[in-house]
Amino acid sequence: QVQLVESGGGSVRSGNSLTLSCTASGRILNNYAMGWFRQPPQKEREFVAAISRAAGRRYYGDSVKGRFTISKDNDKNAVYLQMSSLKPEDTAVYHCAVGTISGGNNWGYLERWGQGTLVNVSS
């Protein structure tokens, strides 16, 4: 059974950068993607970014394109999210996830997700 553990969240000022990390224990199927979704306070879940495990294809949500970069290390079963030019609206709990991608900008089937790490961006 796959378990996902996130790290790297914190509080930053607007315009600054932060990098999140996620490490998975257990075997992840090669046809899955690893990535992130976020849950802002009192708002719905939002797709952030994902990267396909096999080909390394990257997917980004519209609100983070050009600011966030996702990368992976299959040997470490890890995925990373470099976040730059952070805005107050990026404030959310960020969850690492494993699953399939739908439509190129959303999670389809979510196999597993982590407890999340809080990112707080102040103006």
CSV table of N, CA and C in Angstrom, one decimal:
chain,number,residue,atom,x,y,z
A,1,GLN,N,0.8,-1.2,0.0
A,1,GLN,CA,0.0,0.0,0.0
A,1,GLN,C,0.9,1.2,0.0
A,2,VAL,N,0.6,2.1,-0.9
A,2,VAL,CA,1.5,3.3,-1.1
A,2,VAL,C,1.1,4.3,0.0
A,3,GLN,N,2.1,4.9,0.6
A,3,GLN,CA,2.0,6.0,1.5
A,3,GLN,C,2.8,7.2,1.0
A,4,LEU,N,2.2,8.4,1.1
A,4,LEU,CA,2.8,9.6,0.7
A,4,LEU,C,3.1,10.6,1.8
A,5,VAL,N,4.3,11.1,1.9
A,5,VAL,CA,4.6,12.1,3.0
A,5,VAL,C,5.1,13.3,2.3
A,6,GLU,N,4.5,14.5,2.7
A,6,GLU,CA,4.9,15.7,2.1
A,6,GLU,C,5.8,16.5,3.1
A,7,SER,N,6.6,17.4,2.6
A,7,SER,CA,7.4,18.3,3.5
A,7,SER,C,7.7,19.5,2.7
A,8,GLY,N,8.1,20.6,3.5
A,8,GLY,CA,8.5,21.8,2.8
A,8,GLY,C,7.6,23.0,2.9
A,9,GLY,N,6.4,22.8,3.5
A,9,GLY,CA,5.5,23.9,3.6
A,9,GLY,C,6.0,24.9,4.6
A,10,GLY,N,5.3,26.1,4.6
A,10,GLY,CA,5.7,27.1,5.6
A,10,GLY,C,5.0,28.4,5.2
A,11,SER,N,5.5,29.5,5.9
A,11,SER,CA,4.9,30.8,5.7
A,11,SER,C,5.9,31.7,5.0
A,12,VAL,N,5.5,32.3,3.9
A,12,VAL,CA,6.4,33.2,3.2
A,12,VAL,C,5.7,34.4,2.8
A,13,ARG,N,6.4,35.4,2.4
A,13,ARG,CA,5.9,36.7,1.9
A,13,ARG,C,5.6,36.6,0.4
A,14,SER,N,4.6,37.3,-0.1
A,14,SER,CA,4.3,37.3,-1.5
A,14,SER,C,5.5,37.6,-2.3
A,15,GLY,N,5.7,36.9,-3.4
A,15,GLY,CA,6.8,37.1,-4.3
A,15,GLY,C,8.0,36.1,-4.1
A,16,ASN,N,7.9,35.5,-2.9
A,16,ASN,CA,9.0,34.6,-2.6
A,16,ASN,C,8.8,33.2,-3.1
A,17,SER,N,9.7,32.3,-2.8
A,17,SER,CA,9.7,30.9,-3.4
A,17,SER,C,9.7,29.9,-2.2
A,18,LEU,N,9.2,28.7,-2.6
A,18,LEU,CA,9.2,27.6,-1.7
A,18,LEU,C,9.2,26.3,-2.5
A,19,THR,N,9.8,25.3,-1.9
A,19,THR,CA,9.8,24.0,-2.6
A,19,THR,C,9.2,22.9,-1.7
A,20,LEU,N,8.3,22.2,-2.3
A,20,LEU,CA,7.7,21.1,-1.6
A,20,LEU,C,8.3,19.8,-2.1
A,21,SER,N,8.3,18.8,-1.2
A,21,SER,CA,8.8,17.5,-1.5
A,21,SER,C,7.8,16.5,-1.1
A,22,CYS,N,7.8,15.4,-1.8
A,22,CYS,CA,6.9,14.3,-1.5
A,22,CYS,C,7.6,13.0,-1.7
A,23,THR,N,7.6,12.1,-0.7
A,23,THR,CA,8.3,10.8,-0.9
A,23,THR,C,7.2,9.7,-0.7
A,24,ALA,N,7.2,8.8,-1.6
A,24,ALA,CA,6.3,7.7,-1.6
A,24,ALA,C,7.0,6.4,-1.1
A,25,SER,N,6.3,5.7,-0.3
A,25,SER,CA,6.7,4.3,0.1
A,25,SER,C,5.8,3.3,-0.6
A,26,GLY,N,6.4,2.2,-1.1
A,26,GLY,CA,5.5,1.3,-1.8
A,26,GLY,C,5.7,1.5,-3.3
A,27,ARG,N,5.1,0.5,-4.0
A,27,ARG,CA,5.3,0.5,-5.5
A,27,ARG,C,4.2,1.3,-6.1
A,28,ILE,N,4.6,2.2,-7.1
A,28,ILE,CA,3.7,3.0,-7.9
A,28,ILE,C,3.7,2.5,-9.3
A,29,LEU,N,2.6,2.3,-9.9
A,29,LEU,CA,2.5,1.8,-11.2
A,29,LEU,C,3.0,2.8,-12.2
A,30,ASN,N,3.7,2.4,-13.2
A,30,ASN,CA,4.3,3.3,-14.2
A,30,ASN,C,3.3,4.1,-15.0
A,31,ASN,N,2.0,3.6,-15.1
A,31,ASN,CA,1.1,4.4,-15.8
A,31,ASN,C,0.4,5.5,-15.0
A,32,TYR,N,0.8,5.6,-13.8
A,32,TYR,CA,0.3,6.7,-12.9
A,32,TYR,C,1.2,7.9,-13.0
A,33,ALA,N,0.6,9.0,-12.6
A,33,ALA,CA,1.3,10.3,-12.4
A,33,ALA,C,1.4,10.6,-10.9
A,34,MET,N,2.5,11.3,-10.6
A,34,MET,CA,2.6,11.8,-9.2
A,34,MET,C,2.5,13.3,-9.3
A,35,GLY,N,1.9,13.9,-8.2
A,35,GLY,CA,1.8,15.4,-8.3
A,35,GLY,C,1.1,15.9,-7.1
A,36,TRP,N,0.4,17.0,-7.3
A,36,TRP,CA,-0.1,17.8,-6.2
A,36,TRP,C,-1.5,18.3,-6.5
A,37,PHE,N,-2.3,18.4,-5.5
A,37,PHE,CA,-3.5,19.3,-5.5
A,37,PHE,C,-3.5,20.1,-4.3
A,38,ARG,N,-4.3,21.1,-4.2
A,38,ARG,CA,-4.3,22.0,-3.0
A,38,ARG,C,-5.8,22.3,-2.6
A,39,GLN,N,-5.9,22.6,-1.4
A,39,GLN,CA,-7.2,22.9,-0.8
A,39,GLN,C,-7.1,24.2,-0.1
A,40,PRO,N,-7.5,25.3,-0.7
A,40,PRO,CA,-7.5,26.6,-0.1
A,40,PRO,C,-8.5,26.6,1.1
A,41,PRO,N,-8.4,27.5,2.0
A,41,PRO,CA,-9.4,27.6,3.1
A,41,PRO,C,-10.8,27.9,2.6
A,42,GLN,N,-11.7,27.0,2.9
A,42,GLN,CA,-13.1,27.2,2.6
A,42,GLN,C,-13.4,27.2,1.1
A,43,LYS,N,-12.5,26.6,0.3
A,43,LYS,CA,-12.7,26.5,-1.1
A,43,LYS,C,-12.5,25.0,-1.6
A,44,GLU,N,-12.9,24.8,-2.8
A,44,GLU,CA,-12.8,23.4,-3.3
A,44,GLU,C,-11.4,23.1,-3.7
A,45,ARG,N,-11.1,21.8,-3.8
A,45,ARG,CA,-9.8,21.2,-4.1
A,45,ARG,C,-9.5,21.7,-5.5
A,46,GLU,N,-8.2,22.0,-5.8
A,46,GLU,CA,-7.7,22.5,-7.1
A,46,GLU,C,-6.5,21.7,-7.5
A,47,PHE,N,-6.5,21.3,-8.8
A,47,PHE,CA,-5.4,20.7,-9.4
A,47,PHE,C,-4.2,21.6,-9.5
A,48,VAL,N,-3.0,21.2,-9.1
A,48,VAL,CA,-1.8,22.1,-9.1
A,48,VAL,C,-0.9,21.6,-10.2
A,49,ALA,N,-0.3,20.4,-10.1
A,49,ALA,CA,0.6,20.0,-11.1
A,49,ALA,C,0.8,18.5,-10.9
A,50,ALA,N,1.3,17.8,-12.0
A,50,ALA,CA,1.5,16.4,-12.0
A,50,ALA,C,2.6,16.1,-13.0
A,51,ILE,N,3.2,15.0,-12.9
A,51,ILE,CA,4.3,14.5,-13.8
A,51,ILE,C,4.1,13.0,-14.0
A,52,SER,N,4.1,12.6,-15.2
A,52,SER,CA,3.9,11.1,-15.5
A,52,SER,C,5.1,10.4,-15.1
A,53,ARG,N,4.9,9.3,-14.5
A,53,ARG,CA,6.0,8.5,-13.9
A,53,ARG,C,6.9,7.9,-15.0
A,54,ALA,N,6.3,7.5,-16.1
A,54,ALA,CA,7.1,6.8,-17.1
A,54,ALA,C,7.8,7.9,-18.0
A,55,ALA,N,7.0,8.7,-18.6
A,55,ALA,CA,7.6,9.6,-19.7
A,55,ALA,C,8.0,11.0,-19.1
A,56,GLY,N,7.6,11.3,-17.9
A,56,GLY,CA,8.0,12.6,-17.4
A,56,GLY,C,7.2,13.8,-18.0
A,57,ARG,N,6.1,13.5,-18.6
A,57,ARG,CA,5.3,14.6,-19.1
A,57,ARG,C,4.7,15.4,-17.9
A,58,ARG,N,4.7,16.7,-18.1
A,58,ARG,CA,4.3,17.6,-17.0
A,58,ARG,C,2.9,18.2,-17.3
A,59,TYR,N,2.1,18.4,-16.3
A,59,TYR,CA,0.8,19.0,-16.4
A,59,TYR,C,0.7,20.1,-15.3
A,60,TYR,N,0.1,21.2,-15.6
A,60,TYR,CA,0.0,22.3,-14.7
A,60,TYR,C,-1.4,22.9,-14.7
A,61,GLY,N,-1.9,23.3,-13.5
A,61,GLY,CA,-3.1,24.0,-13.5
A,61,GLY,C,-2.9,25.4,-14.0
A,62,ASP,N,-4.0,26.0,-14.6
A,62,ASP,CA,-3.8,27.3,-15.2
A,62,ASP,C,-3.3,28.4,-14.2
A,63,SER,N,-3.7,28.3,-13.0
A,63,SER,CA,-3.3,29.4,-12.0
A,63,SER,C,-1.8,29.3,-11.6
A,64,VAL,N,-1.1,28.2,-11.9
A,64,VAL,CA,0.3,28.1,-11.5
A,64,VAL,C,1.2,28.0,-12.7
A,65,LYS,N,0.7,28.0,-13.9
A,65,LYS,CA,1.6,27.9,-15.1
A,65,LYS,C,2.5,29.0,-15.1
A,66,GLY,N,3.8,28.7,-15.4
A,66,GLY,CA,4.8,29.7,-15.5
A,66,GLY,C,5.4,30.1,-14.1
A,67,ARG,N,4.8,29.7,-13.0
A,67,ARG,CA,5.4,30.0,-11.7
A,67,ARG,C,5.8,28.8,-11.0
A,68,PHE,N,5.2,27.7,-11.2
A,68,PHE,CA,5.5,26.4,-10.5
A,68,PHE,C,6.2,25.4,-11.4
A,69,THR,N,7.1,24.6,-10.9
A,69,THR,CA,7.8,23.6,-11.7
A,69,THR,C,7.8,22.3,-11.0
A,70,ILE,N,7.3,21.3,-11.6
A,70,ILE,CA,7.3,19.9,-11.0
A,70,ILE,C,8.4,19.1,-11.6
A,71,SER,N,9.0,18.3,-10.7
A,71,SER,CA,10.1,17.4,-11.1
A,71,SER,C,9.9,16.1,-10.3
A,72,LYS,N,10.7,15.1,-10.7
A,72,LYS,CA,10.6,13.8,-10.1
A,72,LYS,C,11.9,13.1,-10.0
A,73,ASP,N,12.0,12.2,-9.1
A,73,ASP,CA,13.2,11.3,-9.0
A,73,ASP,C,12.6,9.9,-8.8
A,74,ASN,N,12.5,9.1,-9.8
A,74,ASN,CA,11.9,7.8,-9.7
A,74,ASN,C,12.7,6.8,-8.8
A,75,ASP,N,14.0,7.0,-8.8
A,75,ASP,CA,14.8,6.2,-7.9
A,75,ASP,C,14.5,6.4,-6.5
A,76,LYS,N,14.1,7.6,-6.1
A,76,LYS,CA,13.8,7.9,-4.7
A,76,LYS,C,12.3,7.9,-4.5
A,77,ASN,N,11.5,7.6,-5.5
A,77,ASN,CA,10.1,7.6,-5.4
A,77,ASN,C,9.6,9.0,-4.9
A,78,ALA,N,10.2,10.0,-5.5
A,78,ALA,CA,9.9,11.3,-5.0
A,78,ALA,C,9.4,12.3,-6.1
A,79,VAL,N,8.7,13.3,-5.7
A,79,VAL,CA,8.3,14.4,-6.6
A,79,VAL,C,8.4,15.7,-5.8
A,80,TYR,N,8.8,16.7,-6.6
A,80,TYR,CA,9.1,18.0,-6.0
A,80,TYR,C,8.3,19.1,-6.7
A,81,LEU,N,7.9,20.1,-6.0
A,81,LEU,CA,7.2,21.2,-6.5
A,81,LEU,C,7.9,22.5,-6.2
A,82,GLN,N,8.6,23.1,-7.2
A,82,GLN,CA,9.2,24.4,-7.0
A,82,GLN,C,8.2,25.5,-7.2
A,83,MET,N,7.9,26.3,-6.2
A,83,MET,CA,6.9,27.4,-6.3
A,83,MET,C,7.6,28.7,-6.3
A,84,SER,N,7.5,29.5,-7.3
A,84,SER,CA,8.1,30.9,-7.3
A,84,SER,C,7.0,31.9,-7.5
A,85,SER,N,7.4,33.2,-7.3
A,85,SER,CA,6.4,34.3,-7.4
A,85,SER,C,5.1,34.0,-6.7
A,86,LEU,N,5.2,33.5,-5.5
A,86,LEU,CA,4.0,33.1,-4.7
A,86,LEU,C,3.1,34.3,-4.4
A,87,LYS,N,1.8,34.0,-4.4
A,87,LYS,CA,0.8,35.0,-4.2
A,87,LYS,C,-0.1,34.6,-3.0
A,88,PRO,N,-0.7,35.5,-2.4
A,88,PRO,CA,-1.6,35.2,-1.3
A,88,PRO,C,-2.7,34.1,-1.7
A,89,GLU,N,-3.1,34.1,-2.9
A,89,GLU,CA,-4.1,33.2,-3.3
A,89,GLU,C,-3.5,31.8,-3.5
A,90,ASP,N,-2.2,31.6,-3.3
A,90,ASP,CA,-1.6,30.3,-3.3
A,90,ASP,C,-1.7,29.6,-2.0
A,91,THR,N,-2.2,30.4,-1.0
A,91,THR,CA,-2.3,29.8,0.4
A,91,THR,C,-3.3,28.6,0.4
A,92,ALA,N,-2.8,27.5,0.9
A,92,ALA,CA,-3.6,26.3,0.8
A,92,ALA,C,-2.8,25.2,1.5
A,93,VAL,N,-3.6,24.1,1.8
A,93,VAL,CA,-2.9,22.8,2.2
A,93,VAL,C,-2.6,22.1,0.9
A,94,TYR,N,-1.3,21.8,0.7
A,94,TYR,CA,-0.9,21.1,-0.6
A,94,TYR,C,-0.8,19.6,-0.3
A,95,HIS,N,-1.5,18.8,-1.1
A,95,HIS,CA,-1.5,17.4,-0.9
A,95,HIS,C,-0.7,16.7,-2.1
A,96,CYS,N,0.2,15.8,-1.7
A,96,CYS,CA,0.8,15.0,-2.7
A,96,CYS,C,-0.2,13.9,-3.2
A,97,ALA,N,-0.1,13.5,-4.4
A,97,ALA,CA,-1.1,12.5,-4.9
A,97,ALA,C,-0.5,11.6,-6.0
A,98,VAL,N,-1.1,10.5,-6.1
A,98,VAL,CA,-0.8,9.5,-7.1
A,98,VAL,C,-2.1,9.1,-7.8
A,99,GLY,N,-2.1,9.1,-9.2
A,99,GLY,CA,-3.3,8.7,-9.9
A,99,GLY,C,-3.1,9.0,-11.4
A,100,THR,N,-4.3,9.1,-12.0
A,100,THR,CA,-4.3,9.4,-13.5
A,100,THR,C,-4.7,10.8,-13.7
A,101,ILE,N,-4.3,11.3,-14.9
A,101,ILE,CA,-4.6,12.7,-15.3
A,101,ILE,C,-5.8,12.7,-16.3
A,102,SER,N,-6.7,13.6,-16.1
A,102,SER,CA,-7.8,13.8,-17.0
A,102,SER,C,-7.8,15.1,-17.7
A,103,GLY,N,-8.0,15.1,-19.0
A,103,GLY,CA,-8.1,16.4,-19.7
A,103,GLY,C,-6.8,17.2,-19.7
A,104,GLY,N,-5.7,16.7,-19.2
A,104,GLY,CA,-4.5,17.4,-19.2
A,104,GLY,C,-4.3,18.4,-18.1
A,105,ASN,N,-5.4,18.6,-17.3
A,105,ASN,CA,-5.3,19.7,-16.3
A,105,ASN,C,-6.1,19.3,-15.1
A,106,ASN,N,-6.3,18.0,-14.8
A,106,ASN,CA,-7.0,17.6,-13.6
A,106,ASN,C,-6.7,16.2,-13.3
A,107,TRP,N,-7.0,15.9,-12.0
A,107,TRP,CA,-6.8,14.5,-11.6
A,107,TRP,C,-8.1,13.7,-12.1
A,108,GLY,N,-7.8,12.5,-12.6
A,108,GLY,CA,-8.9,11.6,-13.0
A,108,GLY,C,-9.2,10.7,-11.8
A,109,TYR,N,-8.5,9.6,-11.7
A,109,TYR,CA,-8.6,8.7,-10.6
A,109,TYR,C,-7.5,9.0,-9.6
A,110,LEU,N,-7.8,9.2,-8.4
A,110,LEU,CA,-6.8,9.4,-7.3
A,110,LEU,C,-6.6,8.1,-6.6
A,111,GLU,N,-5.4,7.5,-6.8
A,111,GLU,CA,-5.1,6.2,-6.1
A,111,GLU,C,-4.8,6.5,-4.6
A,112,ARG,N,-4.1,7.5,-4.3
A,112,ARG,CA,-3.6,7.8,-3.0
A,112,ARG,C,-3.2,9.3,-2.8
A,113,TRP,N,-3.4,9.8,-1.7
A,113,TRP,CA,-2.9,11.2,-1.4
A,113,TRP,C,-2.4,11.3,0.0
A,114,GLY,N,-1.6,12.3,0.3
A,114,GLY,CA,-1.0,12.4,1.6
A,114,GLY,C,-1.8,13.4,2.5
A,115,GLN,N,-1.3,13.5,3.7
A,115,GLN,CA,-2.0,14.4,4.7
A,115,GLN,C,-2.0,15.8,4.4
A,116,GLY,N,-0.9,16.2,3.6
A,116,GLY,CA,-0.8,17.6,3.2
A,116,GLY,C,0.2,18.4,4.0
A,117,THR,N,0.6,19.5,3.4
A,117,THR,CA,1.5,20.5,4.1
A,117,THR,C,1.0,21.9,3.8
A,118,LEU,N,1.0,22.7,4.8
A,118,LEU,CA,0.4,24.0,4.7
A,118,LEU,C,1.4,25.0,4.1
A,119,VAL,N,0.9,25.8,3.1
A,119,VAL,CA,1.6,26.9,2.5
A,119,VAL,C,0.8,28.1,2.8
A,120,ASN,N,1.4,29.1,3.5
A,120,ASN,CA,0.8,30.3,3.8
A,120,ASN,C,1.5,31.5,3.2
A,121,VAL,N,0.9,32.2,2.3
A,121,VAL,CA,1.6,33.4,1.6
A,121,VAL,C,0.9,34.6,2.1
A,122,SER,N,1.7,35.5,2.7
A,122,SER,CA,1.2,36.8,3.2
A,122,SER,C,1.6,37.9,2.2
A,123,SER,N,0.7,38.9,2.2
A,123,SER,CA,1.0,40.1,1.3
A,123,SER,C,1.9,41.1,1.9
